[in-house]
Tab-separated table of C-alpha atoms in Angstrom:
chain	number	residue	atom	x	y	z
A	175	MET	CA	-28.609	81.938	13.179
A	176	THR	CA	-25.660	83.245	15.170
A	177	ARG	CA	-23.774	86.362	14.305
A	178	SER	CA	-20.420	85.784	12.634
A	179	ALA	CA	-17.279	86.347	14.678
A	180	PHE	CA	-16.309	89.205	12.343
A	181	SER	CA	-17.050	92.524	14.031
A	182	PRO	CA	-17.320	95.529	11.672
A	183	GLU	CA	-17.105	98.017	14.540
A	184	GLY	CA	-14.052	96.275	15.945
A	185	VAL	CA	-12.285	96.286	12.565
A	186	THR	CA	-13.178	99.952	12.013
A	187	PHE	CA	-11.900	100.853	15.458
A	188	GLY	CA	-8.653	98.981	14.843
A	189	VAL	CA	-8.119	100.501	11.378
A	190	CYS	CA	-8.813	103.992	12.760
A	191	LEU	CA	-6.302	103.479	15.569
A	192	VAL	CA	-3.652	102.247	13.095
A	193	ALA	CA	-4.350	105.182	10.764
A	194	LEU	CA	-4.207	107.596	13.685
A	195	GLY	CA	-0.892	106.109	14.786
A	196	VAL	CA	0.619	106.363	11.283
A	197	LEU	CA	-0.628	109.924	10.792
A	198	GLY	CA	0.524	110.924	14.274
A	199	THR	CA	3.991	109.546	13.586
A	200	LEU	CA	4.189	111.365	10.250
A	201	ALA	CA	2.999	114.561	11.935
A	202	ASN	CA	5.663	114.225	14.621
A	203	LEU	CA	8.257	113.789	11.858
A	204	GLY	CA	7.021	117.034	10.310
A	205	LYS	CA	5.706	115.372	7.148
A	206	LEU	CA	2.112	116.580	7.470
A	207	GLU	CA	-0.347	118.675	9.475
A	208	LEU	CA	-2.426	116.244	11.518
A	209	LEU	CA	-5.355	118.338	12.740
A	210	PRO	CA	-6.500	119.832	9.393
A	211	LEU	CA	-6.225	116.377	7.839
A	212	LEU	CA	-8.350	114.771	10.577
A	213	ARG	CA	-10.863	117.613	10.516
A	214	THR	CA	-11.502	116.975	6.824
A	215	TRP	CA	-11.250	113.221	6.472
A	216	TRP	CA	-12.650	111.789	9.759
A	217	PRO	CA	-16.037	110.954	8.130
A	218	LEU	CA	-14.220	108.276	6.116
A	219	SER	CA	-14.275	106.208	9.319
A	220	LEU	CA	-18.099	106.318	9.260
A	221	VAL	CA	-18.104	105.309	5.576
A	222	LEU	CA	-15.695	102.430	6.286
A	223	TRP	CA	-17.810	101.266	9.232
A	224	GLY	CA	-21.004	101.398	7.159
A	225	VAL	CA	-19.433	99.524	4.244
A	226	LEU	CA	-18.129	96.809	6.580
A	227	GLU	CA	-21.554	96.498	8.250
A	228	LEU	CA	-23.201	96.086	4.833
A	229	ALA	CA	-20.540	93.627	3.657
A	230	ASP	CA	-20.927	91.582	6.869
A	231	LEU	CA	-24.702	91.550	6.427
A	232	PHE	CA	-24.516	90.374	2.812
A	233	VAL	CA	-21.930	87.685	3.622
A	234	ARG	CA	-24.116	86.358	6.466
A	235	ARG	CA	-27.214	86.443	4.274
A	236	SER	CA	-25.500	84.575	1.465
A	237	SER	CA	-24.014	81.990	3.845
A	238	SER	CA	-27.389	81.388	5.542
A	239	GLY	CA	-28.971	81.068	2.086
A	240	ARG	CA	-26.454	78.399	1.145
A	241	SER	CA	-26.961	76.317	4.302
B	274	MET	CA	-15.445	80.794	73.877
B	275	SER	CA	-18.804	82.484	74.516
B	276	SER	CA	-21.069	83.349	71.576
B	277	SER	CA	-21.547	87.015	70.843
B	278	PRO	CA	-24.931	88.481	69.832
B	279	PHE	CA	-23.148	89.840	66.722
B	280	ASP	CA	-21.673	86.481	65.816
B	281	PRO	CA	-23.437	85.203	62.659
B	282	GLN	CA	-22.873	81.631	63.867
B	283	SER	CA	-24.733	82.321	67.067
B	284	PRO	CA	-28.124	80.544	67.124
B	285	THR	CA	-29.645	83.468	69.028
B	286	THR	CA	-29.316	86.005	66.179
B	287	PRO	CA	-32.358	86.557	63.913
B	288	ALA	CA	-30.187	85.999	60.822
B	289	ALA	CA	-29.215	82.576	62.039
B	290	GLN	CA	-32.827	81.704	62.802
B	291	SER	CA	-34.122	82.690	59.353
B	292	ALA	CA	-31.136	81.392	57.348
B	293	PRO	CA	-31.529	78.101	55.450
B	294	PRO	CA	-29.753	75.091	56.941
B	295	PRO	CA	-26.129	74.757	55.832
B	296	LEU	CA	-25.390	72.418	52.933
B	297	PRO	CA	-23.524	69.204	53.671
B	298	PRO	CA	-19.766	69.373	53.099
B	299	GLY	CA	-18.752	68.887	49.450
B	300	GLN	CA	-22.043	70.202	48.061
B	301	SER	CA	-22.482	73.673	46.678
B	302	ASN	CA	-25.539	75.751	45.975
B	303	ALA	CA	-25.776	74.937	42.271
B	304	SER	CA	-28.662	77.354	41.593
B	305	PHE	CA	-26.436	80.384	42.222
B	306	VAL	CA	-24.739	81.668	39.065
B	307	ARG	CA	-22.529	84.721	39.105
B	308	LEU	CA	-23.490	86.776	36.050
B	309	PRO	CA	-20.624	88.397	34.137
B	310	LYS	CA	-22.132	91.903	33.931
B	311	SER	CA	-24.012	94.048	36.393
B	312	PRO	CA	-26.681	96.169	34.647
B	313	GLY	CA	-26.726	98.611	37.568
B	314	LEU	CA	-22.984	99.132	37.425
B	315	ALA	CA	-23.135	99.544	33.627
B	316	ALA	CA	-25.842	102.202	34.009
B	317	CYS	CA	-23.898	104.001	36.759
B	318	LEU	CA	-20.700	103.986	34.696
B	319	SER	CA	-22.527	105.419	31.706
B	320	LEU	CA	-23.287	108.568	33.700
B	321	PHE	CA	-20.091	109.432	31.845
B	322	PRO	CA	-21.268	108.649	28.282
B	323	GLY	CA	-19.560	105.608	26.810
B	324	LEU	CA	-18.066	104.197	29.995
B	325	GLY	CA	-20.907	101.722	30.513
B	326	GLN	CA	-20.426	100.452	26.961
B	327	VAL	CA	-16.696	100.025	27.653
B	328	TYR	CA	-17.651	97.934	30.703
B	329	ASN	CA	-19.911	95.834	28.439
B	330	GLY	CA	-17.018	95.329	26.007
B	331	ARG	CA	-18.605	97.398	23.211
B	332	ILE	CA	-15.730	99.790	22.551
B	333	ALA	CA	-16.896	101.142	19.200
B	334	ARG	CA	-20.382	101.800	20.592
B	335	ALA	CA	-18.740	103.634	23.480
B	336	PHE	CA	-16.957	105.908	21.035
B	337	VAL	CA	-20.182	106.561	19.122
B	338	PHE	CA	-22.001	107.624	22.304
B	339	PHE	CA	-19.124	109.709	23.576
B	340	PHE	CA	-18.602	111.588	20.324
B	341	SER	CA	-22.355	111.993	19.736
B	342	TRP	CA	-22.636	113.600	23.166
B	343	VAL	CA	-19.566	115.816	22.793
B	344	GLY	CA	-20.497	116.659	19.189
B	345	SER	CA	-24.020	117.676	20.201
B	346	ILE	CA	-22.652	119.968	22.902
B	347	TYR	CA	-20.094	121.437	20.472
B	348	LEU	CA	-22.675	122.068	17.743
B	349	THR	CA	-25.114	123.574	20.256
B	350	THR	CA	-22.495	126.016	21.497
B	351	THR	CA	-21.468	126.968	17.957
B	352	GLY	CA	-24.911	128.249	16.985
B	353	HIS	CA	-26.743	125.084	15.948
B	354	GLU	CA	-29.085	124.997	18.951
B	355	PHE	CA	-31.802	123.312	16.954
B	356	PRO	CA	-31.915	120.318	16.795
B	357	PHE	CA	-28.636	119.544	18.588
B	358	ALA	CA	-29.714	120.999	21.951
B	359	PHE	CA	-32.456	118.365	21.984
B	360	MET	CA	-29.953	115.659	21.123
B	361	ILE	CA	-27.849	116.217	24.265
B	362	PRO	CA	-30.374	114.759	26.759
B	363	PHE	CA	-31.528	112.198	24.194
B	364	VAL	CA	-28.006	110.854	23.637
B	365	TYR	CA	-27.263	110.976	27.366
B	366	LEU	CA	-30.348	109.035	28.457
B	367	PHE	CA	-30.190	106.603	25.538
B	368	ASN	CA	-26.563	105.897	26.467
B	369	ILE	CA	-27.606	104.885	30.011
B	370	ILE	CA	-30.457	102.694	28.745
B	371	ASP	CA	-28.175	101.125	26.142
B	372	ALA	CA	-25.584	100.269	28.808
B	373	TRP	CA	-28.268	98.673	31.004
B	374	LYS	CA	-29.684	96.661	28.087
B	375	GLY	CA	-26.206	95.715	26.886
B	376	ALA	CA	-25.306	94.235	30.268
B	377	ASN	CA	-28.598	92.313	30.398
B	378	ALA	CA	-28.012	91.017	26.864
B	379	ALA	CA	-24.494	89.889	27.787
B	380	ASN	CA	-25.911	88.057	30.817
B	381	ALA	CA	-28.613	86.433	28.674
B	382	ARG	CA	-25.973	85.254	26.205
B	383	PHE	CA	-23.902	83.925	29.115
B	384	LEU	CA	-26.896	81.914	30.314
B	385	GLY	CA	-27.438	80.492	26.828
B	386	GLY	CA	-30.360	82.698	25.920
B	387	ARG	CA	-30.988	84.480	22.676
B	388	THR	CA	-28.176	85.350	20.287
B	389	GLU	CA	-27.134	88.900	19.499
B	390	ALA	CA	-28.837	88.764	16.102
B	391	GLU	CA	-32.119	87.710	17.723
B	392	GLU	CA	-31.878	90.504	20.304
B	393	GLN	CA	-31.094	93.209	17.781
B	394	PRO	CA	-33.113	92.804	14.575
B	395	GLU	CA	-31.356	95.858	13.112
B	396	ILE	CA	-28.220	93.704	12.825
B	397	GLU	CA	-30.019	91.851	10.046
B	398	SER	CA	-31.094	95.054	8.319
B	399	PRO	CA	-29.028	97.169	5.888
B	400	VAL	CA	-30.469	100.366	7.401
B	401	TRP	CA	-27.710	100.809	9.994
B	402	GLY	CA	-24.854	100.274	7.524
B	403	GLY	CA	-26.552	102.438	4.889
B	404	THR	CA	-27.126	105.240	7.394
B	405	LEU	CA	-23.461	105.220	8.384
B	406	VAL	CA	-22.317	105.395	4.746
B	407	VAL	CA	-24.728	108.210	3.819
B	408	LEU	CA	-23.931	110.215	6.964
B	409	GLY	CA	-20.188	109.798	6.433
B	410	LEU	CA	-20.399	110.823	2.774
B	411	LEU	CA	-22.560	113.887	3.564
B	412	ILE	CA	-20.127	115.138	6.220
B	413	LEU	CA	-17.118	114.359	4.016
B	414	LEU	CA	-18.592	116.248	1.033
B	415	ASN	CA	-19.356	119.158	3.357
B	416	ASN	CA	-15.781	119.154	4.664
B	417	LEU	CA	-14.415	119.116	1.106
B	418	GLY	CA	-16.630	122.097	0.230
B	419	TRP	CA	-18.648	120.196	-2.372
B	420	LEU	CA	-21.869	120.349	-0.355
B	421	ASP	CA	-23.292	122.850	2.134
B	422	ILE	CA	-24.985	120.920	4.928
B	423	ASP	CA	-26.385	124.172	6.342
B	424	ARG	CA	-28.509	124.478	3.196
B	425	LEU	CA	-29.852	120.981	3.861
B	426	ALA	CA	-30.702	121.884	7.467
B	427	ARG	CA	-34.193	123.074	6.555
B	428	TRP	CA	-34.965	119.546	5.355
B	429	TRP	CA	-34.359	117.954	8.760
B	430	PRO	CA	-38.096	117.101	9.270
B	431	VAL	CA	-37.713	114.667	6.373
B	432	LEU	CA	-35.686	112.602	8.840
B	433	LEU	CA	-38.768	112.315	11.058
B	434	ILE	CA	-40.755	111.096	8.043
B	435	ALA	CA	-38.073	108.511	7.230
B	436	ILE	CA	-37.850	107.262	10.831
B	437	GLY	CA	-41.646	107.134	11.147
B	438	GLY	CA	-41.883	105.256	7.859
B	439	TYR	CA	-39.255	102.791	9.087
B	440	PHE	CA	-41.262	102.100	12.250
B	441	VAL	CA	-44.469	101.630	10.246
B	442	TYR	CA	-42.671	99.290	7.836
B	443	ASN	CA	-41.247	97.244	10.724
B	444	SER	CA	-44.652	96.990	12.397
B	445	LEU	CA	-46.273	95.824	9.154
B	446	GLU	CA	-43.501	93.271	8.604
B	447	ALA	CA	-43.897	91.971	12.170
B	448	ARG	CA	-47.645	91.670	11.622
B	449	LYS	CA	-47.036	89.749	8.380
B	450	GLY	CA	-44.495	87.564	10.190
B	451	SER	CA	-47.045	86.668	12.888
B	452	GLY	CA	-49.533	85.649	10.204
B	453	GLY	CA	-51.820	88.656	10.710
B	454	SER	CA	-53.388	87.065	13.767
B	455	GLY	CA	-54.655	90.452	14.915
B	456	GLU	CA	-57.090	90.682	12.002
């Protein structure tokens, strides 16, 4: 069985970069304080990564069970 | 034009004497395959943690190694010497080995060898994803002030029990998978 083309770590990395870009822009516009926000909420990236890894695993297991 | 002793075409040089005869025009040495990754270069690059993984095309893994290394140093210098001081060399050396193995795995895939899932059985296990979720939630709850990780610190040896149990479980599963031929 080959691994699916979907890459949880790649998606997480991309989402984190997008989020960082949005937050950075808002911080530059004076809408929010970036560093305290990141200091508190950065573990969400680990949670997102873990959830995507589990979802990918279950999708692959179910698809290999079907075939 | 006279032949020089340093001329590789000269029949008098030892290199020319030991070299295989040249191939006929239009034929190439088909047994030579240029592999896409150099394990040595990957290992050398990862002397700076994460760079070898970047070379192997594993960007997220590179970030994990880099931040694990920097985080271990930060936590060691902020009064959490144990166990993070031990993690610094562990992360550093594991990062070099991982880069070496990653380059070899990429070469094996290039040559039509085993797939990534066959090389890394943990890909097919929920342990990695579950660990990430639990670790992320623990740190997040600590950051929000709903949990004090320092109070959990005394329970760190439980991690050793869990990891040891995981290895035992894997060994027993592998033994079952091989039909218990060792019995």
